[in-house]
Short mmCIF file of C-alpha atoms in Angstrom, two decimals:
data_model
loop_
_atom_site.label_atom_id
_atom_site.label_comp_id
_atom_site.label_asym_id
_atom_site.label_seq_id
_atom_site.Cartn_x
_atom_site.Cartn_y
_atom_site.Cartn_z
CA MET A 1 82.86 88.12 118.64
CA ASP A 2 85.06 88.94 115.29
CA THR A 3 87.13 92.16 116.74
CA ASN A 4 89.97 91.87 114.35
CA MET A 5 90.11 93.12 110.70
CA LYS A 6 93.32 92.65 108.83
CA HIS A 7 93.83 94.04 105.56
CA ILE A 8 97.26 94.07 103.61
CA ILE A 9 97.77 97.61 101.86
CA THR A 10 100.80 97.89 100.05
CA VAL A 11 102.63 100.83 98.81
CA LEU A 12 104.72 100.33 96.86
CA PHE A 13 108.36 102.49 95.92
CA VAL A 14 109.88 101.22 92.31
CA CYS A 15 112.77 103.60 92.38
CA SER A 16 116.56 102.86 92.72
CA LEU A 17 117.90 102.86 96.69
CA ALA A 18 120.87 105.14 94.87
CA ALA A 19 118.20 107.56 94.14
CA SER A 20 118.28 108.05 97.97
CA TRP A 21 114.12 107.38 97.78
CA ALA A 22 114.08 111.43 96.20
CA GLY A 23 112.28 109.89 93.10
CA CYS A 24 109.89 107.60 94.20
CA GLY A 25 106.49 108.21 93.26
CA GLY A 26 105.71 108.31 96.99
CA GLY A 27 107.41 111.68 97.73
CA SER A 28 109.96 111.45 100.56
CA SER A 29 112.13 114.58 101.72
CA SER A 30 115.31 114.69 103.78
CA SER A 31 114.19 114.25 107.63
CA SER A 32 116.37 115.32 110.50
CA SER A 33 117.11 111.72 111.74
CA GLY A 34 116.42 108.40 110.42
CA THR A 35 113.26 107.06 108.46
CA SER A 36 110.72 109.38 109.34
CA VAL A 37 107.42 108.05 108.05
CA THR A 38 104.90 109.97 107.74
CA GLY A 39 100.50 111.23 105.94
CA LYS A 40 97.44 110.97 107.12
CA LEU A 41 95.33 108.24 108.07
CA TYR A 42 91.68 107.82 106.67
CA GLN A 43 88.32 106.29 107.47
CA PRO A 44 86.59 103.98 104.70
CA ASN A 45 85.21 106.97 102.90
CA GLY A 46 88.88 107.83 102.05
CA THR A 47 88.04 111.67 102.46
CA ASP A 48 87.63 112.03 106.74
CA PRO A 49 90.66 111.69 109.01
CA LEU A 50 90.76 108.70 111.57
CA PRO A 51 91.79 109.91 114.43
CA GLY A 52 93.45 108.24 117.79
CA ALA A 53 94.72 105.64 115.52
CA LEU A 54 97.63 104.12 116.68
CA LEU A 55 101.07 103.13 114.53
CA TYR A 56 103.84 101.16 115.41
CA VAL A 57 106.62 99.14 113.55
CA PRO A 58 107.04 95.37 115.64
CA LYS A 59 110.13 93.86 116.53
CA THR A 60 109.26 90.75 114.07
CA VAL A 61 107.32 91.36 111.21
CA THR A 62 104.99 88.47 111.63
CA ASN A 63 100.36 88.85 111.58
CA THR A 64 100.43 87.26 114.70
CA GLN A 65 101.76 90.70 116.33
CA ILE A 66 98.47 92.71 116.67
CA THR A 67 96.28 89.72 118.02
CA ASN A 68 94.63 91.55 121.58
CA LEU A 69 95.75 94.46 121.16
CA LYS A 70 92.13 96.18 121.19
CA ALA A 71 91.84 98.98 124.46
CA SER A 72 90.37 98.45 126.86
CA PRO A 73 86.52 100.34 126.84
CA ALA A 74 86.78 103.70 128.00
CA VAL A 75 85.38 106.43 126.09
CA GLY A 76 87.73 109.69 125.36
CA VAL A 77 90.67 108.00 124.64
CA ASP A 78 93.15 109.54 121.70
CA CYS A 79 94.81 105.82 121.01
CA GLU A 80 95.58 102.71 122.83
CA SER A 81 99.10 101.89 124.43
CA ALA A 82 101.85 100.58 121.57
CA PRO A 83 102.31 96.86 122.45
CA SER A 84 105.43 95.27 124.22
CA THR A 85 106.57 93.91 120.05
CA ALA A 86 106.53 97.60 119.11
CA ALA A 87 109.65 98.86 118.64
CA TYR A 88 108.82 102.49 117.29
CA SER A 89 105.23 103.95 117.82
CA ALA A 90 103.19 106.91 116.70
CA CYS A 91 99.65 108.40 117.43
CA SER A 92 97.57 110.24 114.82
CA SER A 93 95.88 113.56 115.41
CA ALA A 94 92.56 114.63 115.30
CA ASP A 95 93.20 115.14 111.68
CA GLY A 96 94.29 112.19 111.32
CA SER A 97 98.40 113.36 110.28
CA PHE A 98 101.22 110.95 111.95
CA ASP A 99 105.18 111.07 111.68
CA LEU A 100 106.21 107.35 112.81
CA ASN A 101 110.25 108.15 113.35
CA ILE A 102 112.53 104.69 112.94
CA THR A 103 115.66 106.08 114.20
CA ASP A 104 117.65 102.59 114.56
CA CYS A 105 116.76 100.16 111.62
CA SER A 106 118.60 97.40 113.95
CA GLN A 107 115.41 97.30 116.30
CA ILE A 108 113.27 96.20 113.51
CA THR A 109 113.55 93.31 111.32
CA ALA A 110 112.31 93.61 107.07
CA THR A 111 111.08 91.15 105.21
CA ASN A 112 112.15 91.10 101.89
CA SER A 113 113.62 94.48 101.99
CA GLN A 114 110.52 95.97 103.43
CA ILE A 115 109.03 98.22 105.92
CA VAL A 116 105.89 97.37 107.94
CA ILE A 117 103.82 99.67 109.23
CA TYR A 118 100.71 98.44 111.84
CA VAL A 119 97.79 100.31 112.26
CA SER A 120 95.21 100.20 115.14
CA LYS A 121 91.77 101.14 116.56
CA GLY A 122 90.20 98.56 118.10
CA THR A 123 88.10 96.73 115.34
CA LEU A 124 89.75 98.77 112.71
CA ASP A 125 93.42 97.09 111.84
CA PHE A 126 95.29 97.28 108.62
CA THR A 127 99.10 97.72 107.67
CA ILE A 128 101.22 99.65 105.44
CA THR A 129 103.79 97.95 103.80
CA ILE A 130 106.91 100.01 102.02
CA ALA A 131 109.14 98.51 99.94
CA GLY A 132 112.65 99.50 101.15
CA THR A 133 115.33 99.41 103.34
CA CYS A 134 115.33 101.06 106.73
CA THR A 135 118.12 103.21 106.92
CA SER A 136 119.83 105.31 109.97
CA GLU A 137 120.11 108.34 107.35
CA ALA A 138 117.71 110.94 107.52
CA GLN A 139 115.03 110.73 105.03
CA THR A 140 111.33 111.27 104.67
CA ILE A 141 108.71 108.79 102.99
CA ALA A 142 105.16 110.91 102.63
CA THR A 143 102.52 108.11 101.64
CA THR A 144 99.30 109.02 99.72
CA ALA A 145 96.05 108.74 100.44
CA THR A 146 95.36 105.73 99.37
CA GLU A 147 97.80 103.87 100.99
CA THR A 148 96.95 105.07 103.83
CA LYS A 149 92.75 104.44 103.79
CA ALA A 150 90.93 101.84 106.04
CA PRO A 151 89.19 99.23 104.05
CA GLU A 152 85.53 99.52 102.75
CA ILE A 153 83.52 96.81 105.30
CA THR A 154 82.96 94.34 102.22
CA SER A 155 81.25 91.19 102.24
CA SER A 156 85.29 89.28 101.66
CA SER A 157 87.67 91.86 103.82
CA ALA A 158 86.67 91.81 107.73
CA ASP A 159 85.48 90.50 110.60
CA LEU A 160 83.65 94.01 111.77
CA LYS A 161 79.57 93.74 111.96
CA ILE A 162 77.21 95.98 111.73
CA ALA A 163 73.44 95.94 112.19
CA VAL A 164 71.31 98.42 112.05
CA CYS A 165 67.30 98.32 112.83
CA SER A 166 65.73 101.27 110.84
CA GLY A 167 63.45 103.46 112.58
CA GLU A 168 60.02 105.90 111.72
CA TYR A 169 62.02 109.04 112.45
CA ASP A 170 65.99 108.54 111.68
CA THR A 171 68.08 107.15 109.16
CA MET A 172 71.57 105.98 110.93
CA GLU A 173 72.39 103.64 108.02
CA GLN A 174 72.52 106.48 105.62
CA VAL A 175 75.46 108.40 108.36
CA LEU A 176 77.34 104.98 107.83
CA GLY A 177 76.92 104.61 103.88
CA ARG A 178 78.57 108.24 103.63
CA MET A 179 81.23 107.30 106.22
CA GLY A 180 82.50 103.99 104.27
CA TYR A 181 80.46 101.40 107.09
CA ALA A 182 77.45 100.40 105.01
CA PRO A 183 77.91 99.23 101.22
CA SER A 184 78.08 101.76 98.58
CA ASP A 185 76.58 100.85 95.00
CA SER A 186 79.77 99.30 93.76
CA ASP A 187 78.31 95.85 93.06
CA GLY A 188 76.73 97.97 89.82
CA ASP A 189 73.10 96.80 90.92
CA GLY A 190 71.71 99.98 90.63
CA SER A 191 69.79 100.44 93.78
CA PRO A 192 68.64 103.60 94.34
CA ASN A 193 71.39 105.65 97.02
CA TYR A 194 69.54 107.08 100.04
CA ASN A 195 71.31 109.82 101.21
CA GLY A 196 74.26 107.77 101.64
CA TRP A 197 73.54 104.32 101.86
CA ASP A 198 71.48 101.55 98.35
CA ARG A 199 69.96 99.36 100.61
CA ASP A 200 72.13 97.21 99.90
CA VAL A 201 73.88 94.76 102.91
CA ASN A 202 76.65 92.10 102.83
CA ALA A 203 77.90 89.52 105.08
CA ASN A 204 78.94 92.42 107.32
CA PHE A 205 76.36 94.88 107.31
CA ASN A 206 73.27 93.87 108.02
CA TYR A 207 69.41 95.84 108.04
CA PHE A 208 67.28 94.52 109.99
CA LYS A 209 63.11 96.26 109.72
CA SER A 210 61.57 97.45 112.81
CA HIS A 211 58.67 100.00 110.92
CA VAL A 212 57.16 99.95 108.29
CA ASP A 213 58.36 102.05 105.96
CA SER A 214 56.37 104.66 103.52
CA TYR A 215 58.46 105.42 101.21
CA VAL A 216 60.62 102.61 100.73
CA ASP A 217 59.60 98.47 100.76
CA ASN A 218 61.55 97.29 103.69
CA SER A 219 59.65 94.24 103.89
CA ASN A 220 61.80 91.66 103.38
CA PHE A 221 64.12 92.99 105.15
CA PRO A 222 64.58 90.17 108.61
CA SER A 223 63.07 91.37 111.69
CA CYS A 224 64.49 93.85 114.22
CA CYS A 225 62.26 92.64 116.95
CA SER A 226 63.41 89.04 116.85
CA LEU A 227 66.73 89.71 116.96
CA LEU A 228 66.18 91.68 120.26
CA ARG A 229 64.77 88.77 121.44
CA GLY A 230 67.98 86.92 121.35
CA ASN A 231 67.00 84.63 118.03
CA THR A 232 68.93 83.61 115.53
CA VAL A 233 67.59 85.26 112.54
CA ALA A 234 68.02 84.61 108.62
CA ILE A 235 69.49 87.41 106.70
CA THR A 236 68.00 88.34 103.85
CA ASP A 237 68.39 91.76 101.83
CA ALA A 238 65.75 94.22 100.49
CA SER A 239 64.58 91.67 98.02
CA GLY A 240 64.56 88.62 100.47
CA ASN A 241 66.90 86.44 98.90
CA ALA A 242 69.48 85.13 101.73
CA VAL A 243 72.36 86.94 102.73
CA THR A 244 76.24 84.65 102.25
CA ASP A 245 79.39 84.61 103.41
CA SER A 246 82.06 83.63 101.81
CA ALA A 247 81.60 80.63 101.01
CA GLY A 248 78.33 80.61 99.66
CA SER A 249 76.31 79.65 103.10
CA ALA A 250 73.05 81.52 103.88
CA LEU A 251 74.17 83.37 106.96
CA SER A 252 72.10 83.19 110.33
CA ARG A 253 72.88 85.62 112.89
CA SER A 254 72.18 86.67 116.39
CA ILE A 255 73.33 89.77 118.15
CA THR A 256 75.98 88.42 119.74
CA ASP A 257 77.42 88.11 116.75
CA TYR A 258 78.03 92.05 116.40
CA ASP A 259 80.50 94.37 116.91
CA ILE A 260 77.77 97.26 117.14
CA VAL A 261 74.29 97.30 116.81
CA PHE A 262 72.25 100.61 115.66
CA LEU A 263 68.77 101.11 117.23
CA ASN A 264 67.29 104.57 115.45
CA CYS A 265 64.70 106.95 116.58
CA GLY A 266 61.01 105.16 116.13
CA ASN A 267 61.65 101.28 117.01
CA GLY A 268 58.23 99.37 116.12
CA CYS A 269 59.83 96.63 118.51
CA GLU A 270 59.06 98.55 121.64
CA PRO A 271 55.41 97.16 122.63
CA SER A 272 52.08 98.61 121.42
CA ASN A 273 54.88 99.74 118.62
CA GLY A 274 55.78 102.65 120.92
CA GLY A 275 52.93 104.93 120.36
CA TYR A 276 54.43 106.13 117.53
CA ALA A 277 56.20 103.96 114.78
CA THR A 278 53.47 102.09 112.56
CA ALA A 279 52.54 99.26 113.52
CA LEU A 280 54.59 95.87 113.14
CA SER A 281 53.07 92.11 113.26
CA ASP A 282 55.56 90.91 116.09
CA PRO A 283 56.53 93.91 118.42
CA LEU A 284 57.66 93.18 121.78
CA THR A 285 54.97 92.29 124.77
CA ASP A 286 56.88 93.89 127.23
CA PHE A 287 60.75 95.28 127.34
CA SER A 288 61.74 92.32 129.90
CA GLU A 289 61.67 90.57 126.31
CA SER A 290 64.68 92.47 124.84
CA ASN A 291 66.05 94.11 128.46
CA THR A 292 68.48 90.66 129.16
CA THR A 293 69.56 90.08 125.29
CA LEU A 294 70.99 94.08 125.40
CA ARG A 295 72.50 93.36 129.17
CA ASN A 296 74.40 90.45 128.21
CA TYR A 297 75.25 92.06 124.16
CA VAL A 298 76.89 94.99 125.48
CA ASN A 299 78.34 93.20 128.81
CA GLY A 300 79.91 91.06 127.05
CA GLY A 301 81.69 93.58 124.74
CA GLY A 302 79.10 94.86 121.88
CA ALA A 303 78.22 98.78 121.43
CA LEU A 304 74.64 99.63 121.32
CA TYR A 305 73.85 103.19 119.78
CA VAL A 306 70.07 104.36 120.31
CA THR A 307 68.58 107.77 119.04
CA ASP A 308 65.64 110.04 120.18
CA LEU A 309 62.28 107.96 120.57
CA SER A 310 64.31 104.57 121.21
CA TYR A 311 65.63 105.10 124.87
CA ASP A 312 63.41 103.10 126.10
CA PHE A 313 66.10 100.21 125.40
CA ILE A 314 68.43 101.81 126.93
CA GLU A 315 66.33 103.30 130.44
CA GLN A 316 64.63 99.77 130.42
CA ALA A 317 67.12 97.23 130.17
CA PHE A 318 70.65 100.34 131.93
CA PRO A 319 68.67 102.10 134.35
CA GLU A 320 71.65 102.90 136.64
CA TYR A 321 73.55 105.19 134.35
CA VAL A 322 71.61 107.50 132.75
CA ASP A 323 68.69 109.76 133.92
CA PHE A 324 65.80 110.64 132.03
CA LEU A 325 63.45 113.09 132.92
CA ASN A 326 59.64 112.58 134.81
CA GLY A 327 60.28 109.34 135.70
CA GLY A 328 62.41 109.62 139.68
CA HIS A 329 65.83 109.21 139.99
CA GLY A 330 67.80 105.85 141.22
CA SER A 331 68.36 102.13 139.13
CA SER A 332 64.68 101.26 138.88
CA ALA A 333 63.61 101.79 135.59
CA GLU A 334 61.39 104.48 134.77
CA THR A 335 57.42 104.01 133.19
CA ALA A 336 58.22 103.67 129.50
CA GLN A 337 57.54 106.86 126.81
CA ALA A 338 57.93 109.14 130.77
CA ALA A 339 60.18 111.12 129.25
CA GLN A 340 59.04 112.00 125.70
CA VAL A 341 58.32 115.22 126.31
CA GLY A 342 60.52 117.34 124.14
CA GLN A 343 59.63 120.37 122.56
CA SER A 344 59.46 120.53 118.70
CA GLY A 345 62.81 122.25 117.42
CA SER A 346 61.89 123.39 114.18
CA GLY A 347 61.14 127.19 114.13
CA ASN A 348 61.55 127.00 118.06
CA PHE A 349 65.12 127.21 119.32
CA GLU A 350 66.67 125.54 116.37
CA PRO A 351 70.08 125.20 115.63
CA LEU A 352 70.03 124.92 118.73
CA ALA A 353 74.56 125.88 119.80
CA SER A 354 74.81 123.71 122.20
CA THR A 355 78.53 123.25 124.39
CA VAL A 356 81.01 120.33 123.49
CA ASN A 357 82.78 118.91 126.68
CA GLN A 358 85.02 116.37 125.71
CA THR A 359 88.67 117.75 124.17
CA ALA A 360 88.73 114.54 121.67
CA LEU A 361 85.48 115.55 120.42
CA LEU A 362 86.18 118.89 120.20
CA ASN A 363 89.11 118.51 118.48
CA TYR A 364 87.44 115.64 115.95
CA LEU A 365 85.00 118.62 114.75
CA LEU A 366 87.65 121.55 114.03
CA SER A 367 89.25 118.98 111.33
CA VAL A 368 85.96 117.95 109.56
CA SER A 369 83.52 120.12 107.61
CA ALA A 370 79.43 119.89 107.81
CA GLU A 371 77.01 121.68 105.72
CA ASN A 372 73.38 122.24 107.57
CA THR A 373 71.81 124.64 104.90
CA ASP A 374 68.02 122.89 106.94
CA CYS A 375 68.85 124.04 110.12
CA GLY A 376 72.27 126.84 110.46
CA THR A 377 75.57 126.59 108.48
CA PRO A 378 78.52 126.42 111.48
CA THR A 379 79.88 129.77 111.58
CA GLY A 380 83.52 128.78 112.45
CA SER A 381 85.96 126.28 111.95
CA GLY A 382 85.17 122.69 110.56
CA ALA A 383 81.75 122.04 111.76
CA LEU A 384 82.08 124.44 114.85
CA ASN A 385 80.66 127.96 115.24
CA SER A 386 83.10 130.95 116.31
CA ASP A 387 82.88 129.92 119.66
CA ASN A 388 83.25 126.46 119.24
CA THR A 389 79.94 125.28 119.76
CA VAL A 390 77.66 123.18 117.49
CA ASN A 391 74.59 123.24 116.08
CA ILE A 392 72.23 121.10 117.02
CA CYS A 393 68.79 120.44 114.62
CA ASN A 394 65.97 117.29 114.65
CA PHE A 395 64.54 117.45 117.55
CA LEU A 396 60.91 115.86 116.75
CA SER A 397 57.95 116.81 118.61
CA SER A 398 57.90 114.93 122.14
CA TRP A 399 61.24 114.02 121.35
CA ALA A 400 62.94 112.21 124.89
CA VAL A 401 64.88 114.33 127.38
CA MET A 402 68.05 113.45 129.42
CA ALA A 403 67.82 115.52 132.87
CA GLY A 404 71.49 113.93 134.00
CA MET A 405 73.70 111.10 135.02
CA GLU A 406 72.39 108.52 138.08
CA SER A 407 74.38 108.87 141.62
CA GLY A 408 77.09 106.86 141.05
CA SER A 409 77.54 106.63 137.11
CA SER A 410 80.79 106.75 134.93
CA ALA A 411 78.56 108.05 131.61
CA THR A 412 80.05 110.71 129.89
CA ASN A 413 78.59 113.92 128.59
CA TRP A 414 79.11 114.95 125.26
CA VAL A 415 77.47 117.10 124.13
CA GLN A 416 75.00 119.75 126.38
CA GLY A 417 72.04 122.52 125.01
CA ALA A 418 69.95 124.20 126.66
CA ALA A 419 66.82 122.89 125.01
CA GLU A 420 63.29 122.90 125.50
CA PHE A 421 60.41 121.01 127.13
CA SER A 422 56.59 120.64 128.19
CA GLY A 423 56.53 120.65 131.98
CA SER A 424 58.60 123.55 132.57
CA THR A 425 61.00 122.23 135.05
CA ASP A 426 62.24 119.37 136.93
CA THR A 427 65.36 118.11 139.05
CA ASP A 428 68.26 116.32 138.85
CA VAL A 429 69.21 113.62 141.06
CA ASN A 430 71.51 115.92 142.93
CA GLY A 431 68.51 117.75 143.61
CA ASN A 432 69.34 120.69 140.75
CA LEU A 433 66.52 122.40 139.37
CA ILE A 434 66.09 121.67 135.53
CA THR A 435 64.83 124.74 133.81
CA SER A 436 63.23 124.79 129.86
CA GLY A 437 65.07 126.34 127.52
CA SER A 438 67.57 127.79 129.83
CA THR A 439 69.30 125.02 131.48
CA ALA A 440 72.21 122.87 129.98
CA ILE A 441 70.75 119.31 129.62
CA PRO A 442 72.69 115.93 128.42
CA LEU A 443 72.08 115.81 124.44
CA THR A 444 74.37 112.88 123.89
CA MET A 445 75.53 110.75 126.42
CA SER A 446 77.64 107.44 126.53
CA PHE A 447 78.57 104.78 129.08
CA ALA A 448 80.39 101.70 129.93
CA HIS A 449 79.11 98.56 131.18
CA GLY A 450 80.61 95.27 131.30
CA SER A 451 82.73 94.90 128.37
CA GLY A 452 80.97 97.04 125.90
CA GLU A 453 79.48 100.36 125.46
CA VAL A 454 75.33 101.99 125.35
CA LEU A 455 75.48 105.78 123.11
CA TYR A 456 72.41 107.90 123.01
CA THR A 457 71.64 111.25 121.40
CA SER A 458 68.41 112.89 122.45
CA TYR A 459 68.49 114.60 118.76
CA HIS A 460 67.64 112.30 115.42
CA THR A 461 71.36 111.40 113.55
CA GLY A 462 70.23 111.63 109.79
CA ASP A 463 68.76 114.27 107.57
CA SER A 464 67.21 113.43 103.91
CA THR A 465 67.62 117.33 102.89
CA VAL A 466 72.16 116.13 102.91
CA ALA A 467 73.08 115.52 100.08
CA THR A 468 75.35 112.08 100.07
CA THR A 469 78.99 113.48 100.10
CA GLU A 470 77.11 116.32 102.81
CA PHE A 471 77.36 115.87 106.85
CA LEU A 472 75.43 117.74 109.74
CA PRO A 473 77.54 118.72 112.68
CA GLN A 474 75.49 116.04 114.13
CA GLU A 475 76.21 113.66 112.31
CA ARG A 476 80.16 114.30 112.42
CA ILE A 477 79.26 114.01 115.94
CA LEU A 478 78.18 110.03 115.32
CA GLN A 479 81.05 109.62 112.84
CA PHE A 480 83.28 110.49 116.14
CA LEU A 481 81.30 108.31 119.47
CA VAL A 482 81.80 105.29 116.28
CA LEU A 483 85.27 105.26 116.01
CA ASN A 484 85.73 106.12 119.45
CA VAL A 485 83.53 102.77 120.32
CA LEU A 486 85.08 100.46 117.81
CA GLY A 487 87.84 101.49 119.33
CA SER A 488 87.71 100.86 122.51
CA LEU A 489 86.18 97.26 121.87
#
């Protein structure tokens, strides 16, 4: 599986060295010791911060320095360790800011009077090249947002590969579009923009149909059901045309070719179409058709992100990690759809002020803005309420309810809240009573399996009422988790 996305962003300071950098367009000022490079790292959309990224200056500047620098899969790791080849390193904070100080220029090797800074966050790798001579004299070089933005996912620029399976009730592809991980309308084909994604695909971002879309025709996209069976699938766009690689060759892909696969809520590939999604012509006859495919994919280093009613792709394939409601406990898969007992949140318990359990996520939500006009605008800093809870909405009637973690599971509970479900009570794996509306139950969980990662949310992520440039608080959670999982691959 491809895991490196390497790009060069050149930061040119066309300025006389005699001016001591003070008049350079990038900006400079006095530093207490040595050369200090400061700025803020941004995600591919150029707006949102890139937290927990490693910045370092190698002792020898070669393109091979960032090979095999991926951190081991571990949810919650803010920044991977600098390699032994690094002379100086830093880590970007929750708001993306960084300060990389080079106190002894003799420790690094510059090429053509340039300082090269490597930026690495798992599968996101790029470099900042500063023209100029490193000096031990006090100076600060301030970079700009254009210079420190992670590159967008385009056909010719990345090895990172993303697959999204459509859903009857969720639209994670729209959120990915606003993040800069899906193609924008930069090709100028005039395709309408659906809340962040204009239905364009390329060699690195592929879209698969898993339901019959009654609003926008998706019939020409390849089948998600075939992908889940482990088949090799010809990749096509919304018009049915072949998607090609940089050499112009038509692409065919299997699930193992992707770094991360998203399964939206309402996946019609489930046996009998899940009982919810509009019928497809090739649904699975049994989950056994997809279980081995998904376990092998994640075990080999892939990431799987699933929402709400598509939970059985996790429960049936990975039953030993998450305990879903109404099906007993243990490592055997529960009855399909048994956990789909959640009550509708709209007009009931929404907005659900939920607790953020992990500090890294909390800090990120403090650093970004969020809108929630249809559910409840955050009352505190960033995407949080004043008590540091986060508003969660879009709980579909009969949403899938988690009770907790299975015994011995290493799953991480990111967000929890006292949501409501039918049946009134149940018990978790430890025998603790779970009461509808009063017991805080997991709403966002993740776990490592082999070399890969699985993520699940009981609520929906996308919302059609959100403007192209806006994010709901729960969409900010997806944004963080995508960065987190890409940073662990």
